[in-house]
Amino acid sequence: MAITQRLSPAAERRDRSGWSFDPKIAGIAGALICALPVMALVPMAIAGGGGHFSHLFETVLGTYTFNSILLVAAAMAGTTLLAVPTAWLTARYEFAGRRLAMVLLPLPLAMPSYVAAYAWMSMSVAGGPLNAATGGLFPSISGVAGASFVFSLCFYPYVFLLARQAFASEGSHSFEAARILGAGPFRAFWKVALPIARPAIMAGLALVAMETLADYGTVDFLGSPTFTVGIIRAWISFGDPEAAARMALILVILTLAFFGFERWIRRRRSIAQAGGRHRPNPRVQLSGGRGAVALLFCLIPVTLGLFAPVAHLLQLTLETPRQASPWAAVGGTLTVASLSALLAIVIGVGAAYAARSGGTLARISVRIAHAGYAVPGAVAALGVIAILGAAQSLIGGISWAASVTISGGGLLALLFAYQARFAAAAIGPCESAFQRITHSMDQAARSLGASRFEVIRRVHLPLASSGMITAAALVFIEVMKELPATMILRPLDFETLAISAHHFASDERLAQAALPSLILVGLGIPVMLLIGWLSEREQT
Amino acid sequence: MTNPTLRATGLTKLRGGKRVLDNVDLTLEQGSVTAILGPSGAGKSTLLRAIAGLEDLESGTIESDTQILTNGGALVLPEHRNIGMVFQDFSLFPHLSVIDNVLFGLRRGSNEERRSRALAMLEQVHLAGRANDYPHMLSGGEQQRIALARALAPAPDMILLDEAFSGLDGKLRAELRDTALAAIAAQGAAALMVTHDAEEAMYMADTLALMIDGQIVQSGAPAELYLNPVSASAARLLGEINEWDGPIENGKLQTPFGPIPATASGLSQGMALVRPEGIDISLNPAGEYRAQDVHALGANLAIRVEAPDSTIWLTKITIESAVKAGDRLQVTLNPHFCTIAV
């Protein structure tokens, strides 16, 4: 009795060891970081009279909405076409090069979509290699169609990874059950394997939609403007915080809808998965010829999404003798990406502890923090500005508009905005890492004489370390690629690779944009490989 | 003897240089249950999957009474083999209701007929009332029965059960065995089950096959296998066994617990295998044997007995016996429970 009392969570907080930690606080802090910027947008949006906004509404909002709908629909269709067949092939069949294909297929996540856009545009315009090679038959990659093409190539890994997992676990068993019950391979795929993987595919597509809506660099460069372009124009070009905030709120409502859809699907799915236990089935061996076809097919998405653009950018770089020095931008990118990764681990681990042992309030807070993933960078950045503005006007009593304009700087504000957007990406892996550490493991360790600190050092950290590294790596990559938040919040003399690539590309100096773009991809690929290796190790 | 429903000969399967199946022969008969028992990794599931057509083979033939199903590679696709299968994880389709799961394999006949057949199958496993529920709403035992009903619904020639009861606990498991046996008997199908649970295999099987390292080392009626194992490892699969290596002289192998007659002639060396039930013990203050420890085990007492030369064997006698640890005993061997393996 004495022991169980001492080990209950409530008693732990009163532990006489002197070192105490209330996980609830970490959870609430995580929730505030994600929710505050969005909430701060509301007063900012209703501050002005709205005259400019109604004008805006008539002129551009229609275009933004139309483009957004088209882009989301086309990106979903494109990613499905690229991801579902490759996921099925690699989950279900064994062929020479399958492991290589599995390593390569997720890699376009290391490719910022705007970089792919620069490369494809440059390859396909008149005078570009693709245009020349096809005698002008290959359409120029631009506009809504071009952006959909680029998004499909860059975002299909979200669908691929989730669909593959679903096919490999429940899908293949049910597929075999269906075959034995007399269904041919096609009927078994359409009637059983695909419907079972459908929730996973839909969840992946929701991520694709959120990424599409959050993108700024691609739609701006290819000329198919959406809300992010509107927000940045209103803020940077017109200095109109009300209009920017209103568009940001519209955008965040859209992304939250997709986010809610994704969560709903995942929750339903976890119920459906509850029955039965799964051990993976052996894959079906494909003989030489058919195996080669399968491998070639699996290499198409990664060739279009990564190899071809990188090869072209490499060529552009080598052909351009006088390059601006990229080192300041490399330094800036590495600084913000690693600081953000460290911060995200602190928030992620704190939130994971909160979700694990913190009670209802903490769990709700962590759920709110998850929604940060639905907050596009432009929205997060604008929200941080609104918070700073509100804080300043509270302190100094300066008027809204004025204070907002002065406060748009500082590395801290930038890091805050990154956490608002990406902390959720760290909370997920941290949480699942800590979920596997049961309370009875804690109790076993304590009963074996370990102090609370020792439990963390000898039990929690070894078990959770790969989840924490994955979390840090994800945030590192995302922050490197992030463009709109950086554009809005960066201090004037602060350069990152994303910023300098975007500036060169906007000035139609693609040859100069190639080098920072390449460095960005070159930094991202090893990190993606690390993430893949860690997740593979988890599964075995 | 009726016609075999399925005959498999010389099945061989390599995986990573290891022989997962090593020249396996197997015959299944209509209306009879065959169980394959073996430790995990013995190749049991691979054998089952090969028969279902889910796994290619390096060599070997599988034929039904009408056609050749496999000759090396799979000739007849799984969906055309008319085989039912119950998976360890049940593999119910989570997006289909119970009745739709059972209807999935029923493709002939009008909708009316298919539906009444499916309901009859659910009736057979006592779950007609759950027809419109979804799999996740059912308990493990209910899911298992649905999987059985789904497999039997198309009236397969043969039904395969892959560790079909191992996900369930004690009492439920025992009930389900009887439900499954009754349902299989009602269909008149040949059944092949694999398990690593000796009690389950012996309870359900008409014919039992012991599989170790990809080979079937012995097959026959369960009682025959229990009493006359061909080797120590075969004996261990079905329960506890006392082993003694020694020379055979004058047709007998002398063990610390008494002589065992050798049935085969010409052997000079052998291994005596004695089931714990085959050692009769009685209290005798002048006995040379001693009860080392005594434990209750179901209806029996499990007693470790020490021989004069300090060899310790396990014995089992019915629980009413008044033997206590430290008692002096005399022992006799019951020849039915003793055998000599090479």
Coordinates of C-alpha atoms in Angstrom, one line a residue, chain A residues 127-526:
Chain A
G127 CA 14.8 26.9 -74.7
G128 CA 14.9 24.5 -71.7
P129 CA 16.2 20.9 -72.2
L130 CA 12.7 19.3 -71.9
N131 CA 11.2 21.7 -74.4
A132 CA 14.1 21.2 -76.8
A133 CA 14.1 17.4 -76.5
T134 CA 10.4 17.1 -77.1
G135 CA 10.3 19.7 -79.9
G136 CA 8.0 21.9 -77.8
L137 CA 5.5 19.2 -77.1
F138 CA 6.1 19.1 -73.4
P139 CA 3.9 21.7 -71.8
S140 CA 5.5 24.5 -69.9
I141 CA 5.2 23.9 -66.2
S142 CA 3.3 26.9 -64.9
G143 CA 0.0 28.1 -63.6
V144 CA -2.5 26.0 -61.7
A145 CA -1.7 22.9 -63.8
G146 CA 2.0 23.3 -63.3
A147 CA 1.6 23.8 -59.5
S148 CA -0.6 20.7 -59.3
F149 CA 2.1 18.7 -61.1
V150 CA 4.8 19.9 -58.8
F151 CA 2.7 19.3 -55.6
S152 CA 1.9 15.8 -56.8
L153 CA 5.6 15.1 -57.2
C154 CA 6.6 16.6 -53.8
F155 CA 3.8 15.5 -51.6
Y156 CA 3.0 12.0 -52.7
P157 CA 5.3 10.5 -50.0
Y158 CA 2.7 11.5 -47.3
V159 CA 0.2 9.1 -49.0
F160 CA 2.9 6.5 -49.9
L161 CA 4.1 6.1 -46.3
L162 CA 0.7 5.8 -44.8
A163 CA -0.8 3.6 -47.5
R164 CA 2.3 1.3 -47.5
Q165 CA 2.0 0.7 -43.9
A166 CA -1.7 -0.1 -44.2
F167 CA -1.2 -2.5 -47.1
A168 CA 1.7 -4.2 -45.3
S169 CA -0.2 -4.8 -42.1
E170 CA -3.9 -5.4 -42.3
G171 CA -4.2 -5.1 -46.0
S172 CA -2.1 -8.1 -47.1
H173 CA -3.8 -10.5 -44.6
S174 CA -7.3 -9.6 -45.7
F175 CA -6.1 -9.7 -49.4
E176 CA -5.1 -13.4 -48.9
A177 CA -8.3 -14.1 -47.0
A178 CA -10.2 -12.7 -50.0
R179 CA -8.2 -14.8 -52.5
I180 CA -9.0 -18.0 -50.6
L181 CA -12.7 -17.1 -50.5
G182 CA -12.6 -17.1 -54.3
A183 CA -11.8 -13.5 -55.3
G184 CA -9.3 -13.0 -58.1
P185 CA -6.4 -10.6 -57.5
F186 CA -8.2 -7.6 -59.0
R187 CA -11.5 -8.1 -57.0
A188 CA -9.5 -8.8 -53.9
F189 CA -7.6 -5.5 -54.3
W190 CA -10.6 -3.4 -55.2
K191 CA -13.0 -4.9 -52.7
V192 CA -10.8 -5.6 -49.8
A193 CA -7.2 -4.3 -49.7
L194 CA -8.0 -0.9 -51.1
P195 CA -11.1 -0.2 -48.9
I196 CA -9.1 -1.3 -45.8
A197 CA -6.2 1.0 -46.7
R198 CA -8.6 3.8 -47.7
P199 CA -8.6 5.5 -44.2
A200 CA -4.8 5.6 -44.3
I201 CA -4.9 7.0 -47.9
M202 CA -7.4 9.6 -46.9
A203 CA -5.3 10.7 -43.9
G204 CA -2.3 11.0 -46.3
L205 CA -4.4 13.1 -48.7
A206 CA -5.5 15.4 -45.9
L207 CA -1.8 16.1 -45.2
V208 CA -1.4 16.7 -48.9
A209 CA -4.3 19.2 -48.8
M210 CA -2.8 21.0 -45.8
E211 CA 0.6 21.3 -47.4
T212 CA -0.9 22.5 -50.6
L213 CA -2.8 25.2 -48.9
A214 CA 0.2 26.2 -46.7
D215 CA 2.5 26.6 -49.7
Y216 CA 3.6 30.0 -50.8
G217 CA 6.8 29.6 -52.8
T218 CA 5.4 27.4 -55.6
V219 CA 2.1 29.1 -56.2
D220 CA 3.8 32.5 -56.1
F221 CA 6.5 31.5 -58.6
L222 CA 4.2 29.5 -61.0
G223 CA 1.5 32.2 -61.0
S224 CA -1.4 30.4 -59.4
P225 CA -1.9 32.6 -56.3
T226 CA -3.8 31.3 -53.3
F227 CA -4.5 32.7 -49.8
T228 CA -0.8 32.6 -48.7
V229 CA 0.1 34.9 -51.6
G230 CA -2.7 37.2 -50.6
I231 CA -1.5 37.3 -47.0
I232 CA 2.1 38.1 -47.9
R233 CA 1.1 40.7 -50.5
A234 CA -1.3 42.4 -48.0
W235 CA 1.3 42.4 -45.3
I236 CA 4.5 43.1 -47.2
S237 CA 3.4 45.1 -50.2
F238 CA 0.3 46.9 -49.0
G239 CA 1.0 47.1 -45.3
D240 CA -2.6 46.1 -44.6
P241 CA -2.7 44.0 -41.4
E242 CA -6.5 43.7 -41.3
A243 CA -6.7 42.2 -44.8
A244 CA -3.8 39.9 -44.1
A245 CA -5.3 38.7 -40.8
R246 CA -8.7 38.1 -42.5
M247 CA -7.2 36.0 -45.2
A248 CA -5.1 34.2 -42.6
L249 CA -8.3 33.3 -40.7
I250 CA -10.0 32.0 -43.8
L251 CA -7.0 29.9 -44.6
V252 CA -6.7 28.5 -41.2
I253 CA -10.3 27.5 -41.1
L254 CA -9.8 25.6 -44.4
T255 CA -6.7 23.8 -43.1
L256 CA -8.3 23.0 -39.8
A257 CA -11.2 21.4 -41.6
F258 CA -8.7 19.0 -43.4
F259 CA -6.9 18.5 -40.1
G260 CA -10.2 17.6 -38.3
F261 CA -11.0 15.2 -41.1
E262 CA -7.7 13.5 -40.8
R263 CA -8.0 13.1 -37.0
W264 CA -11.5 11.8 -37.4
I265 CA -10.4 9.2 -39.9
R266 CA -7.5 8.1 -37.7
R267 CA -9.7 7.7 -34.6
R268 CA -12.2 5.6 -36.5
R269 CA -9.4 3.6 -37.9
S270 CA -7.9 2.8 -34.5
I271 CA -11.3 1.2 -33.6
A272 CA -11.4 -0.8 -36.7
Q273 CA -7.9 -2.1 -36.1
A274 CA -8.7 -3.2 -32.6
G275 CA -9.6 -6.8 -33.5
G276 CA -7.1 -9.5 -34.2
R277 CA -3.3 -9.5 -34.2
H278 CA -1.1 -8.9 -37.1
R279 CA 2.2 -10.4 -38.2
P280 CA 3.4 -9.4 -41.6
N281 CA 2.9 -11.9 -44.4
P282 CA 5.7 -13.0 -46.6
R283 CA 5.7 -11.0 -49.8
V284 CA 5.0 -12.5 -53.2
Q285 CA 8.2 -13.0 -55.2
L286 CA 8.1 -11.4 -58.7
S287 CA 10.4 -13.1 -61.3
G288 CA 13.1 -11.2 -63.1
G289 CA 11.2 -9.5 -65.9
R290 CA 8.1 -8.6 -63.9
G291 CA 10.3 -7.5 -61.0
A292 CA 12.2 -5.2 -63.3
V293 CA 9.0 -3.6 -64.5
A294 CA 7.9 -3.1 -60.9
L295 CA 11.2 -1.5 -60.0
L296 CA 11.1 0.8 -63.0
F297 CA 7.5 1.8 -62.1
C298 CA 8.6 2.6 -58.5
L299 CA 11.4 4.7 -59.7
I300 CA 9.2 7.0 -61.8
P301 CA 7.9 9.2 -58.9
V302 CA 11.3 9.7 -57.3
T303 CA 12.9 10.4 -60.7
L304 CA 10.4 13.1 -61.5
G305 CA 10.2 14.5 -57.9
L306 CA 13.9 14.4 -57.0
F307 CA 16.5 13.1 -59.5
A308 CA 15.4 15.1 -62.6
P309 CA 15.1 18.5 -60.8
V310 CA 18.3 18.0 -58.9
A311 CA 20.2 17.0 -62.1
H312 CA 18.9 20.1 -63.8
L313 CA 19.8 22.4 -60.9
L314 CA 23.2 20.8 -60.8
Q315 CA 23.7 21.6 -64.5
L316 CA 22.5 25.2 -64.0
T317 CA 24.9 25.7 -61.1
L318 CA 27.9 24.3 -63.0
E319 CA 27.1 26.5 -66.0
T320 CA 27.0 29.6 -63.9
P321 CA 30.5 30.8 -63.2
R322 CA 29.8 33.8 -60.9
Q323 CA 27.7 32.7 -57.9
A324 CA 26.7 34.8 -55.0
S325 CA 28.3 33.3 -51.9
P326 CA 25.8 31.1 -50.1
W327 CA 27.5 30.9 -46.8
A328 CA 25.5 33.5 -44.9
A329 CA 22.3 31.7 -46.0
V330 CA 23.7 28.3 -45.0
G331 CA 24.6 29.7 -41.6
G332 CA 21.1 31.2 -41.2
T333 CA 19.3 28.1 -42.2
L334 CA 21.4 25.8 -40.0
T335 CA 20.9 28.2 -37.1
V336 CA 17.2 28.4 -37.2
A337 CA 16.7 24.8 -38.2
S338 CA 18.8 23.4 -35.3
L339 CA 17.5 25.8 -32.7
S340 CA 14.0 24.9 -33.8
A341 CA 14.7 21.2 -33.6
L342 CA 16.1 21.6 -30.1
L343 CA 13.1 23.6 -28.9
A344 CA 10.7 21.2 -30.6
I345 CA 12.2 18.3 -28.6
V346 CA 11.7 20.1 -25.4
I347 CA 8.1 20.9 -26.2
G348 CA 7.6 17.4 -27.7
V349 CA 8.9 15.6 -24.7
G350 CA 7.1 17.9 -22.3
A351 CA 3.8 17.3 -24.2
A352 CA 4.5 13.5 -24.3
Y353 CA 4.9 13.5 -20.5
A354 CA 1.8 15.6 -20.1
A355 CA -0.3 13.2 -22.3
R356 CA 1.1 10.2 -20.4
S357 CA 0.6 11.3 -16.8
G358 CA -1.0 14.7 -16.7
G359 CA -4.7 14.2 -16.4
T360 CA -7.6 15.6 -18.5
L361 CA -6.5 19.2 -18.8
A362 CA -3.0 18.2 -20.0
R363 CA -4.4 15.7 -22.5
I364 CA -6.8 18.3 -24.0
S365 CA -3.9 20.8 -24.2
V366 CA -1.8 18.3 -26.1
R367 CA -4.6 17.7 -28.5
I368 CA -4.8 21.4 -29.2
A369 CA -1.1 21.5 -29.7
H370 CA -1.5 18.8 -32.4
A371 CA -3.7 21.2 -34.3
G372 CA -0.7 23.5 -34.8
Y373 CA 0.2 21.2 -37.7
A374 CA -2.8 22.8 -39.5
V375 CA -1.5 26.3 -39.1
P376 CA 0.2 27.4 -42.3
G377 CA 3.5 29.3 -41.9
A378 CA 2.1 32.6 -43.2
V379 CA -0.7 32.4 -40.6
A380 CA 1.6 31.5 -37.7
A381 CA 4.0 34.4 -38.6
L382 CA 1.2 36.9 -38.8
G383 CA -0.3 35.6 -35.5
V384 CA 3.1 36.0 -33.8
I385 CA 3.2 39.6 -35.1
A386 CA -0.3 40.2 -33.7
I387 CA 0.8 38.8 -30.3
L388 CA 3.8 41.1 -30.3
G389 CA 1.7 44.0 -31.3
A390 CA -0.8 43.4 -28.6
A391 CA 2.0 43.0 -26.0
Q392 CA 3.6 46.3 -27.2
S393 CA 0.3 48.2 -27.2
L394 CA -0.4 46.9 -23.7
I395 CA 3.0 48.1 -22.5
G396 CA 3.5 51.3 -24.5
G397 CA -0.1 52.3 -25.3
I398 CA 0.8 52.7 -29.0
S399 CA -1.9 52.3 -31.6
W400 CA -2.4 48.9 -33.2
A401 CA -1.2 49.5 -36.7
A402 CA 1.9 51.4 -35.7
S403 CA 3.0 48.9 -33.1
V404 CA 2.5 46.0 -35.5
T405 CA 4.8 47.5 -38.1
I406 CA 7.6 48.1 -35.6
S407 CA 7.6 44.7 -34.1
G408 CA 8.0 42.6 -37.2
G409 CA 11.5 41.5 -36.4
G410 CA 13.7 39.4 -34.2
L411 CA 14.9 35.9 -34.3
L412 CA 12.9 35.0 -31.3
A413 CA 9.7 35.9 -33.0
L414 CA 10.7 33.7 -35.9
L415 CA 11.5 30.8 -33.7
F416 CA 8.1 31.2 -32.0
A417 CA 6.3 31.1 -35.3
Y418 CA 8.2 27.9 -36.3
Q419 CA 7.2 26.2 -33.1
A420 CA 3.6 27.3 -33.6
R421 CA 3.6 25.5 -37.0
F422 CA 6.0 22.6 -36.4
A423 CA 5.9 21.7 -32.7
A424 CA 3.1 19.3 -33.6
A425 CA 5.4 17.4 -35.9
A426 CA 7.6 16.8 -32.9
I427 CA 4.9 16.0 -30.5
G428 CA 3.6 13.1 -32.6
P429 CA 6.7 11.0 -32.6
C430 CA 7.6 11.9 -29.0
E431 CA 4.2 10.9 -27.9
S432 CA 4.2 7.5 -29.6
A433 CA 7.7 6.9 -28.3
F434 CA 6.5 7.5 -24.7
Q435 CA 3.3 5.6 -25.2
R436 CA 5.2 2.4 -25.3
I437 CA 6.7 3.0 -21.9
T438 CA 4.1 1.7 -19.6
H439 CA 3.5 2.9 -16.1
S440 CA 4.3 -0.6 -14.9
M441 CA 7.8 -0.1 -16.3
D442 CA 8.2 3.0 -14.2
Q443 CA 6.9 1.1 -11.2
A444 CA 9.2 -1.8 -11.9
A445 CA 12.2 0.5 -12.1
R446 CA 11.2 2.4 -8.9
S447 CA 10.6 -0.8 -7.0
L448 CA 14.1 -1.9 -8.1
G449 CA 15.5 1.1 -6.3
A450 CA 15.8 3.6 -9.2
S451 CA 15.3 7.3 -8.3
R452 CA 12.9 9.3 -10.4
F453 CA 15.8 10.8 -12.2
E454 CA 17.3 7.4 -12.8
V455 CA 14.0 6.2 -14.2
I456 CA 14.1 8.9 -16.8
R457 CA 17.8 8.4 -17.6
R458 CA 17.9 4.5 -17.6
V459 CA 14.4 3.7 -18.8
H460 CA 12.7 6.6 -20.6
L461 CA 15.5 8.1 -22.5
P462 CA 16.9 4.8 -24.0
L463 CA 13.4 3.8 -25.0
A464 CA 12.3 7.2 -26.4
S465 CA 15.6 8.3 -27.9
S466 CA 14.9 7.3 -31.5
G467 CA 11.4 8.9 -31.3
M468 CA 13.0 12.1 -30.1
I469 CA 15.7 12.1 -32.8
T470 CA 12.9 11.5 -35.4
A471 CA 11.0 14.5 -34.0
A472 CA 14.1 16.7 -34.2
A473 CA 14.9 15.6 -37.7
L474 CA 11.3 16.2 -38.9
V475 CA 11.3 19.7 -37.5
F476 CA 14.8 20.4 -38.8
I477 CA 13.7 19.6 -42.4
E478 CA 10.4 21.5 -42.2
V479 CA 12.1 24.6 -40.8
M480 CA 14.7 24.5 -43.6
K481 CA 12.0 24.3 -46.2
E482 CA 9.7 26.9 -44.6
L483 CA 9.4 30.1 -46.7
P484 CA 6.4 32.3 -45.9
A485 CA 6.9 32.6 -42.1
T486 CA 10.6 33.4 -42.7
M487 CA 9.7 36.1 -45.2
I488 CA 7.3 37.8 -42.8
L489 CA 9.3 37.6 -39.6
R490 CA 13.0 37.5 -40.5
P491 CA 15.2 40.3 -39.3
L492 CA 16.3 42.4 -42.3
D493 CA 19.9 41.2 -42.5
F494 CA 19.0 37.6 -41.8
E495 CA 19.4 35.2 -44.8
T496 CA 18.4 31.6 -45.2
L497 CA 18.7 29.3 -48.2
A498 CA 15.0 29.3 -48.7
I499 CA 14.9 33.1 -48.7
S500 CA 17.8 33.6 -51.1
A501 CA 16.5 30.9 -53.5
H502 CA 13.1 32.6 -53.5
H503 CA 14.6 36.0 -54.1
F504 CA 16.7 34.9 -57.0
A505 CA 13.9 33.0 -58.5
S506 CA 11.4 35.9 -58.1
D507 CA 13.9 38.0 -60.0
E508 CA 14.0 35.5 -62.8
R509 CA 17.6 34.6 -62.0
L510 CA 17.1 30.9 -61.8
A511 CA 20.7 30.1 -62.5
Q512 CA 21.5 31.9 -59.2
A513 CA 18.7 30.3 -57.4
A514 CA 20.0 26.8 -58.3
L515 CA 22.9 26.8 -55.8
P516 CA 21.0 27.6 -52.6
S517 CA 18.2 25.2 -53.8
L518 CA 20.7 22.4 -54.3
I519 CA 22.3 23.0 -50.8
L520 CA 18.8 22.9 -49.3
V521 CA 18.1 19.5 -50.9
G522 CA 21.6 18.3 -50.1
L523 CA 21.1 19.0 -46.4
G524 CA 17.6 17.5 -46.4
I525 CA 18.3 14.2 -48.0
P526 CA 20.6 12.8 -45.3

